Amino acid sequence: DAGVIQSPRHEVTEMGQEVTLRCKPISGHNSLFWYRQTMMRGLELLIYFNNNVPIDDSGMPEDRFSAKMPNASFSTLKIQPSEPRDSAVYFCASSLSPSGNQPQHFGDGTRLSIL
Amino acid sequence: GESVGLHLPTLSVQEGDNSIINCAYSNSASDYFIWYKQESGKGPQFIIDIRSNMDKRQGQRVTVLLNKTVKHLSLQIAATQPGDSAVYFCAENTGTASKLTFGTGTRLQVTL
């Protein structure tokens, strides 16, 4: 069975450029989560969606970050303009239920480097 | 200047021995808990979960123990193998939403 699929796996770009990270959740899952992982701060929740609707974006660092989920099988996280401090590994996860009693399943992440 | 990152506690275990990884959680209202394993270059992988109406749950070679009185969670791995080397995270959820709060993680090193 296909798990959560993220692309690209690695992204290196110069500061100021727009970065778009993509995620395909597990089919049938109706909750989707975007996380950022750094050595300094560990794993941080940025935003999550239930049934394609953003529920909580309180973890989004600032207005340069935006996320969309146009349909049940696709989500994007966009950074515009990007800055060196955005360098991190970004994970997408999905779960079967919004009730909170189902495990989240993670993709293998996008390693982002902003020069 | 020198950057200061999260200091991950490390547990070193000999192959074949049992491992116990501990986690203290913060919210007494949390009612669902998960253990994840993260290998280098990969995303966190679900290992086992437990609900607050239980105090023990067993999987294949793994057991999770929950002590709600002291807000403590542990993961026991039987007959630890080199493939178990990874960072292990506990996560908690209060049940009213889908948000998980993750611990800082423990690095498990399996020596031959």
PDB file of C-alpha atoms in Angstrom:
ATOM      1  CA  ASP A   1       0.000   0.000   0.000  1.00  0.00           C
ATOM      2  CA  ALA A   2       1.263   3.463  -0.845  1.00  0.00           C
ATOM      3  CA  GLY A   3       2.054   5.617   2.122  1.00  0.00           C
ATOM      4  CA  VAL A   4       2.163   9.387   2.281  1.00  0.00           C
ATOM      5  CA  ILE A   5       4.083  10.659  -0.731  1.00  0.00           C
ATOM      6  CA  GLN A   6       6.036  13.884  -0.617  1.00  0.00           C
ATOM      7  CA  SER A   7       7.898  15.722  -3.343  1.00  0.00           C
ATOM      8  CA  PRO A   8      10.523  16.828  -3.900  1.00  0.00           C
ATOM      9  CA  ARG A   9      12.703  14.817  -1.483  1.00  0.00           C
ATOM     10  CA  HIS A  10      15.364  17.503  -1.558  1.00  0.00           C
ATOM     11  CA  GLU A  11      15.212  21.160  -2.520  1.00  0.00           C
ATOM     12  CA  VAL A  12      18.074  23.629  -2.612  1.00  0.00           C
ATOM     13  CA  THR A  13      17.306  27.185  -3.602  1.00  0.00           C
ATOM     14  CA  GLU A  14      18.451  30.735  -3.026  1.00  0.00           C
ATOM     15  CA  MET A  15      16.823  33.034  -0.550  1.00  0.00           C
ATOM     16  CA  GLY A  16      13.985  35.061  -1.952  1.00  0.00           C
ATOM     17  CA  GLN A  17      12.783  32.284  -4.215  1.00  0.00           C
ATOM     18  CA  GLU A  18       9.377  30.681  -3.937  1.00  0.00           C
ATOM     19  CA  VAL A  19       9.337  27.105  -2.682  1.00  0.00           C
ATOM     20  CA  THR A  20       6.439  24.703  -3.103  1.00  0.00           C
ATOM     21  CA  LEU A  21       6.315  21.401  -1.257  1.00  0.00           C
ATOM     22  CA  ARG A  22       3.799  18.757  -2.251  1.00  0.00           C
ATOM     23  CA  CYS A  23       2.014  15.977  -0.450  1.00  0.00           C
ATOM     24  CA  LYS A  24      -0.289  13.128  -1.405  1.00  0.00           C
ATOM     25  CA  PRO A  25      -1.962  11.638   1.685  1.00  0.00           C
ATOM     26  CA  ILE A  26      -2.935   8.006   2.087  1.00  0.00           C
ATOM     27  CA  SER A  27      -6.119   7.303   0.150  1.00  0.00           C
ATOM     28  CA  GLY A  28      -9.154   7.438   2.410  1.00  0.00           C
ATOM     29  CA  HIS A  29      -7.478   9.531   5.084  1.00  0.00           C
ATOM     30  CA  ASN A  30      -9.323  12.744   5.774  1.00  0.00           C
ATOM     31  CA  SER A  31      -6.879  14.580   8.021  1.00  0.00           C
ATOM     32  CA  LEU A  32      -3.614  16.024   6.755  1.00  0.00           C
ATOM     33  CA  PHE A  33      -0.799  17.642   8.709  1.00  0.00           C
ATOM     34  CA  TRP A  34       2.296  19.652   7.825  1.00  0.00           C
ATOM     35  CA  TYR A  35       5.266  19.558  10.220  1.00  0.00           C
ATOM     36  CA  ARG A  36       8.724  21.082  10.286  1.00  0.00           C
ATOM     37  CA  GLN A  37      11.668  19.373  11.954  1.00  0.00           C
ATOM     38  CA  THR A  38      14.908  21.098  12.965  1.00  0.00           C
ATOM     39  CA  MET A  39      17.700  20.284  15.365  1.00  0.00           C
ATOM     40  CA  MET A  40      16.884  23.404  17.364  1.00  0.00           C
ATOM     41  CA  ARG A  41      13.129  22.966  17.765  1.00  0.00           C
ATOM     42  CA  GLY A  42      12.368  19.326  17.046  1.00  0.00           C
ATOM     43  CA  LEU A  43       9.099  18.425  15.335  1.00  0.00           C
ATOM     44  CA  GLU A  44       6.632  21.309  15.078  1.00  0.00           C
ATOM     45  CA  LEU A  45       3.085  21.203  13.729  1.00  0.00           C
ATOM     46  CA  LEU A  46       2.546  23.983  11.190  1.00  0.00           C
ATOM     47  CA  ILE A  47      -1.031  23.433  10.038  1.00  0.00           C
ATOM     48  CA  TYR A  48      -3.608  20.698   9.699  1.00  0.00           C
ATOM     49  CA  PHE A  49      -6.664  20.051   7.563  1.00  0.00           C
ATOM     50  CA  ASN A  50      -9.780  17.995   8.149  1.00  0.00           C
ATOM     51  CA  ASN A  51     -11.780  17.110   5.023  1.00  0.00           C
ATOM     52  CA  ASN A  52      -9.677  19.592   3.010  1.00  0.00           C
ATOM     53  CA  VAL A  53     -10.513  22.491   5.345  1.00  0.00           C
ATOM     54  CA  PRO A  54      -7.718  24.194   7.337  1.00  0.00           C
ATOM     55  CA  ILE A  55      -8.519  23.770  11.026  1.00  0.00           C
ATOM     56  CA  ASP A  56      -5.536  25.146  12.875  1.00  0.00           C
ATOM     57  CA  ASP A  57      -2.746  27.188  11.315  1.00  0.00           C
ATOM     58  CA  SER A  58      -1.399  28.606  14.558  1.00  0.00           C
ATOM     59  CA  GLY A  59       1.930  26.893  13.959  1.00  0.00           C
ATOM     60  CA  MET A  60       2.592  28.630  10.658  1.00  0.00           C
ATOM     61  CA  PRO A  61       5.635  30.827  11.341  1.00  0.00           C
ATOM     62  CA  GLU A  62       4.551  33.905   9.446  1.00  0.00           C
ATOM     63  CA  ASP A  63       2.734  35.189   6.395  1.00  0.00           C
ATOM     64  CA  ARG A  64       5.454  33.916   4.098  1.00  0.00           C
ATOM     65  CA  PHE A  65       4.046  30.435   4.690  1.00  0.00           C
ATOM     66  CA  SER A  66       0.793  29.252   3.162  1.00  0.00           C
ATOM     67  CA  ALA A  67      -0.837  25.853   2.706  1.00  0.00           C
ATOM     68  CA  LYS A  68      -3.662  24.623   0.545  1.00  0.00           C
ATOM     69  CA  MET A  69      -5.590  21.423   0.104  1.00  0.00           C
ATOM     70  CA  PRO A  70      -7.605  21.712  -3.103  1.00  0.00           C
ATOM     71  CA  ASN A  71      -8.822  18.114  -2.926  1.00  0.00           C
ATOM     72  CA  ALA A  72      -8.618  15.027  -0.755  1.00  0.00           C
ATOM     73  CA  SER A  73      -5.526  13.672  -2.489  1.00  0.00           C
ATOM     74  CA  PHE A  74      -3.242  16.683  -2.678  1.00  0.00           C
ATOM     75  CA  SER A  75      -1.825  19.448  -0.525  1.00  0.00           C
ATOM     76  CA  THR A  76       0.875  22.080  -0.944  1.00  0.00           C
ATOM     77  CA  LEU A  77       2.976  24.095   1.462  1.00  0.00           C
ATOM     78  CA  LYS A  78       4.386  27.253  -0.063  1.00  0.00           C
ATOM     79  CA  ILE A  79       7.074  29.605   1.212  1.00  0.00           C
ATOM     80  CA  GLN A  80       7.365  32.950  -0.513  1.00  0.00           C
ATOM     81  CA  PRO A  81       9.862  34.534  -0.210  1.00  0.00           C
ATOM     82  CA  SER A  82      12.104  31.887   1.321  1.00  0.00           C
ATOM     83  CA  GLU A  83      14.798  32.711   3.895  1.00  0.00           C
ATOM     84  CA  PRO A  84      17.817  30.732   5.161  1.00  0.00           C
ATOM     85  CA  ARG A  85      16.093  30.167   8.529  1.00  0.00           C
ATOM     86  CA  ASP A  86      13.400  28.181   6.706  1.00  0.00           C
ATOM     87  CA  SER A  87      15.948  25.425   6.089  1.00  0.00           C
ATOM     88  CA  ALA A  88      14.564  22.263   7.694  1.00  0.00           C
ATOM     89  CA  VAL A  89      12.938  18.942   6.913  1.00  0.00           C
ATOM     90  CA  TYR A  90       9.240  19.349   6.181  1.00  0.00           C
ATOM     91  CA  PHE A  91       6.959  16.389   6.790  1.00  0.00           C
ATOM     92  CA  CYS A  92       3.435  15.711   5.701  1.00  0.00           C
ATOM     93  CA  ALA A  93       1.289  13.224   7.613  1.00  0.00           C
ATOM     94  CA  SER A  94      -2.244  11.929   7.254  1.00  0.00           C
ATOM     95  CA  SER A  95      -4.683  10.105   9.492  1.00  0.00           C
ATOM     96  CA  LEU A  96      -7.937   8.284   9.023  1.00  0.00           C
ATOM     97  CA  SER A  97     -10.063  10.273  11.400  1.00  0.00           C
ATOM     98  CA  PRO A  98     -10.200  13.783  12.808  1.00  0.00           C
ATOM     99  CA  SER A  99     -11.220  12.443  16.186  1.00  0.00           C
ATOM    100  CA  GLY A 100      -7.679  12.358  17.472  1.00  0.00           C
ATOM    101  CA  ASN A 101      -7.659   8.648  18.253  1.00  0.00           C
ATOM    102  CA  GLN A 102      -5.997   7.489  15.085  1.00  0.00           C
ATOM    103  CA  PRO A 103      -2.273   7.446  14.388  1.00  0.00           C
ATOM    104  CA  GLN A 104      -0.774   9.865  11.933  1.00  0.00           C
ATOM    105  CA  HIS A 105       1.283   8.327   9.156  1.00  0.00           C
ATOM    106  CA  PHE A 106       4.227  10.330   7.881  1.00  0.00           C
ATOM    107  CA  GLY A 107       5.903  10.732   4.538  1.00  0.00           C
ATOM    108  CA  ASP A 108       9.679  10.706   4.244  1.00  0.00           C
ATOM    109  CA  GLY A 109       9.873  14.474   4.128  1.00  0.00           C
ATOM    110  CA  THR A 110      11.357  17.209   1.975  1.00  0.00           C
ATOM    111  CA  ARG A 111      14.805  18.378   3.030  1.00  0.00           C
ATOM    112  CA  LEU A 112      14.847  22.093   2.257  1.00  0.00           C
ATOM    113  CA  SER A 113      18.018  24.164   2.112  1.00  0.00           C
ATOM    114  CA  ILE A 114      17.794  27.906   1.530  1.00  0.00           C
ATOM    115  CA  LEU A 115      21.140  29.455   0.624  1.00  0.00           C
TER     116      LEU A 115
ATOM    117  CA  GLY B   1      28.487  31.310  16.807  1.00  0.00           C
ATOM    118  CA  GLU B   2      27.877  27.811  17.966  1.00  0.00           C
ATOM    119  CA  SER B   3      24.300  26.641  17.551  1.00  0.00           C
ATOM    120  CA  VAL B   4      22.624  24.827  20.373  1.00  0.00           C
ATOM    121  CA  GLY B   5      20.247  22.122  19.342  1.00  0.00           C
ATOM    122  CA  LEU B   6      18.024  19.737  21.181  1.00  0.00           C
ATOM    123  CA  HIS B   7      20.067  17.339  23.250  1.00  0.00           C
ATOM    124  CA  LEU B   8      18.660  13.900  22.581  1.00  0.00           C
ATOM    125  CA  PRO B   9      19.124  11.433  25.413  1.00  0.00           C
ATOM    126  CA  THR B  10      20.814   8.300  24.149  1.00  0.00           C
ATOM    127  CA  LEU B  11      20.189   4.733  25.222  1.00  0.00           C
ATOM    128  CA  SER B  12      22.875   2.238  24.313  1.00  0.00           C
ATOM    129  CA  VAL B  13      21.819  -1.409  24.360  1.00  0.00           C
ATOM    130  CA  GLN B  14      23.555  -4.600  23.393  1.00  0.00           C
ATOM    131  CA  GLU B  15      22.010  -6.679  20.640  1.00  0.00           C
ATOM    132  CA  GLY B  16      19.661  -9.256  22.082  1.00  0.00           C
ATOM    133  CA  ASP B  17      18.982  -7.326  25.285  1.00  0.00           C
ATOM    134  CA  ASN B  18      15.672  -5.649  26.068  1.00  0.00           C
ATOM    135  CA  SER B  19      15.322  -1.870  25.683  1.00  0.00           C
ATOM    136  CA  ILE B  20      13.151   0.454  27.727  1.00  0.00           C
ATOM    137  CA  ILE B  21      12.537   3.979  26.471  1.00  0.00           C
ATOM    138  CA  ASN B  22      10.742   6.370  28.771  1.00  0.00           C
ATOM    139  CA  CYS B  23       8.607   9.431  28.176  1.00  0.00           C
ATOM    140  CA  ALA B  24       6.991  11.893  30.554  1.00  0.00           C
ATOM    141  CA  TYR B  25       3.943  13.596  29.093  1.00  0.00           C
ATOM    142  CA  SER B  26       2.601  16.937  30.124  1.00  0.00           C
ATOM    143  CA  ASN B  27      -1.171  17.031  29.792  1.00  0.00           C
ATOM    144  CA  SER B  28      -3.260  15.059  32.265  1.00  0.00           C
ATOM    145  CA  ALA B  29      -6.185  15.372  29.825  1.00  0.00           C
ATOM    146  CA  SER B  30      -4.324  13.462  27.117  1.00  0.00           C
ATOM    147  CA  ASP B  31      -6.148  10.268  26.299  1.00  0.00           C
ATOM    148  CA  TYR B  32      -4.273   8.824  23.344  1.00  0.00           C
ATOM    149  CA  PHE B  33      -0.565   8.115  23.018  1.00  0.00           C
ATOM    150  CA  ILE B  34       1.649   6.937  20.193  1.00  0.00           C
ATOM    151  CA  TRP B  35       5.237   5.781  19.848  1.00  0.00           C
ATOM    152  CA  TYR B  36       7.093   6.579  16.643  1.00  0.00           C
ATOM    153  CA  LYS B  37      10.451   5.391  15.319  1.00  0.00           C
ATOM    154  CA  GLN B  38      12.490   7.674  13.076  1.00  0.00           C
ATOM    155  CA  GLU B  39      15.442   6.375  11.125  1.00  0.00           C
ATOM    156  CA  SER B  40      17.953   8.688   9.501  1.00  0.00           C
ATOM    157  CA  GLY B  41      16.568  10.328   6.379  1.00  0.00           C
ATOM    158  CA  LYS B  42      13.046   9.021   6.920  1.00  0.00           C
ATOM    159  CA  GLY B  43       9.815  10.212   8.443  1.00  0.00           C
ATOM    160  CA  PRO B  44       8.521   9.058  11.824  1.00  0.00           C
ATOM    161  CA  GLN B  45       7.103   5.556  11.554  1.00  0.00           C
ATOM    162  CA  PHE B  46       4.140   4.445  13.678  1.00  0.00           C
ATOM    163  CA  ILE B  47       5.055   1.656  16.100  1.00  0.00           C
ATOM    164  CA  ILE B  48       2.233   1.259  18.594  1.00  0.00           C
ATOM    165  CA  ASP B  49      -0.502   3.291  20.256  1.00  0.00           C
ATOM    166  CA  ILE B  50      -2.462   3.109  23.490  1.00  0.00           C
ATOM    167  CA  ARG B  51      -5.612   4.754  24.782  1.00  0.00           C
ATOM    168  CA  SER B  52      -5.936   6.073  28.293  1.00  0.00           C
ATOM    169  CA  ASN B  53      -8.415   3.383  29.313  1.00  0.00           C
ATOM    170  CA  MET B  54      -5.576   0.857  29.079  1.00  0.00           C
ATOM    171  CA  ASP B  55      -2.302   0.566  30.978  1.00  0.00           C
ATOM    172  CA  LYS B  56      -0.545  -1.920  28.730  1.00  0.00           C
ATOM    173  CA  ARG B  57      -0.579  -2.897  25.105  1.00  0.00           C
ATOM    174  CA  GLN B  58       1.590  -5.390  23.277  1.00  0.00           C
ATOM    175  CA  GLY B  59       2.684  -5.636  19.688  1.00  0.00           C
ATOM    176  CA  GLN B  60       5.302  -7.652  17.915  1.00  0.00           C
ATOM    177  CA  ARG B  61       8.404  -7.399  20.147  1.00  0.00           C
ATOM    178  CA  VAL B  62       7.112  -4.110  21.575  1.00  0.00           C
ATOM    179  CA  THR B  63       5.093  -3.277  24.665  1.00  0.00           C
ATOM    180  CA  VAL B  64       3.794   0.138  25.709  1.00  0.00           C
ATOM    181  CA  LEU B  65       3.055   0.850  29.354  1.00  0.00           C
ATOM    182  CA  LEU B  66       0.998   3.820  30.493  1.00  0.00           C
ATOM    183  CA  ASN B  67       0.997   5.181  34.041  1.00  0.00           C
ATOM    184  CA  LYS B  68      -1.542   7.979  34.186  1.00  0.00           C
ATOM    185  CA  THR B  69      -0.894   8.658  37.870  1.00  0.00           C
ATOM    186  CA  VAL B  70       2.593   9.947  37.175  1.00  0.00           C
ATOM    187  CA  LYS B  71       1.996  10.824  33.505  1.00  0.00           C
ATOM    188  CA  HIS B  72       4.587   8.364  32.270  1.00  0.00           C
ATOM    189  CA  LEU B  73       4.783   6.293  29.133  1.00  0.00           C
ATOM    190  CA  SER B  74       7.347   3.649  28.276  1.00  0.00           C
ATOM    191  CA  LEU B  75       8.225   1.566  25.252  1.00  0.00           C
ATOM    192  CA  GLN B  76       9.801  -1.821  25.766  1.00  0.00           C
ATOM    193  CA  ILE B  77      11.548  -3.548  22.891  1.00  0.00           C
ATOM    194  CA  ALA B  78      12.331  -7.206  23.362  1.00  0.00           C
ATOM    195  CA  ALA B  79      15.474  -8.797  21.945  1.00  0.00           C
ATOM    196  CA  THR B  80      16.755  -5.536  20.491  1.00  0.00           C
ATOM    197  CA  GLN B  81      18.198  -5.805  16.991  1.00  0.00           C
ATOM    198  CA  PRO B  82      20.567  -3.527  15.028  1.00  0.00           C
ATOM    199  CA  GLY B  83      17.587  -2.476  12.892  1.00  0.00           C
ATOM    200  CA  ASP B  84      16.001  -0.979  15.989  1.00  0.00           C
ATOM    201  CA  SER B  85      18.646   1.748  16.063  1.00  0.00           C
ATOM    202  CA  ALA B  86      16.752   5.013  15.550  1.00  0.00           C
ATOM    203  CA  VAL B  87      15.264   7.979  17.377  1.00  0.00           C
ATOM    204  CA  TYR B  88      12.051   7.142  19.234  1.00  0.00           C
ATOM    205  CA  PHE B  89       9.356   9.743  19.915  1.00  0.00           C
ATOM    206  CA  CYS B  90       6.326   9.591  22.136  1.00  0.00           C
ATOM    207  CA  ALA B  91       3.318  11.703  21.191  1.00  0.00           C
ATOM    208  CA  GLU B  92       0.142  12.597  23.083  1.00  0.00           C
ATOM    209  CA  ASN B  93      -3.301  13.773  22.041  1.00  0.00           C
ATOM    210  CA  THR B  94      -6.121  15.211  24.089  1.00  0.00           C
ATOM    211  CA  GLY B  95      -8.747  13.647  21.880  1.00  0.00           C
ATOM    212  CA  THR B  96     -10.693  16.762  21.019  1.00  0.00           C
ATOM    213  CA  ALA B  97      -8.705  17.425  17.882  1.00  0.00           C
ATOM    214  CA  SER B  98      -6.215  15.719  15.664  1.00  0.00           C
ATOM    215  CA  LYS B  99      -3.177  17.508  17.045  1.00  0.00           C
ATOM    216  CA  LEU B 100      -0.330  15.482  18.474  1.00  0.00           C
ATOM    217  CA  THR B 101       2.277  16.891  20.831  1.00  0.00           C
ATOM    218  CA  PHE B 102       5.640  15.198  20.332  1.00  0.00           C
ATOM    219  CA  GLY B 103       8.383  14.638  22.875  1.00  0.00           C
ATOM    220  CA  THR B 104      11.968  15.539  22.065  1.00  0.00           C
ATOM    221  CA  GLY B 105      12.945  11.934  21.339  1.00  0.00           C
ATOM    222  CA  THR B 106      15.420   9.323  22.570  1.00  0.00           C
ATOM    223  CA  ARG B 107      18.187   7.908  20.426  1.00  0.00           C
ATOM    224  CA  LEU B 108      18.548   4.131  20.683  1.00  0.00           C
ATOM    225  CA  GLN B 109      21.949   2.725  19.751  1.00  0.00           C
ATOM    226  CA  VAL B 110      22.267  -1.020  19.423  1.00  0.00           C
ATOM    227  CA  THR B 111      25.756  -2.376  19.868  1.00  0.00           C
ATOM    228  CA  LEU B 112      26.901  -5.718  18.535  1.00  0.00           C
TER     229      LEU B 112
END
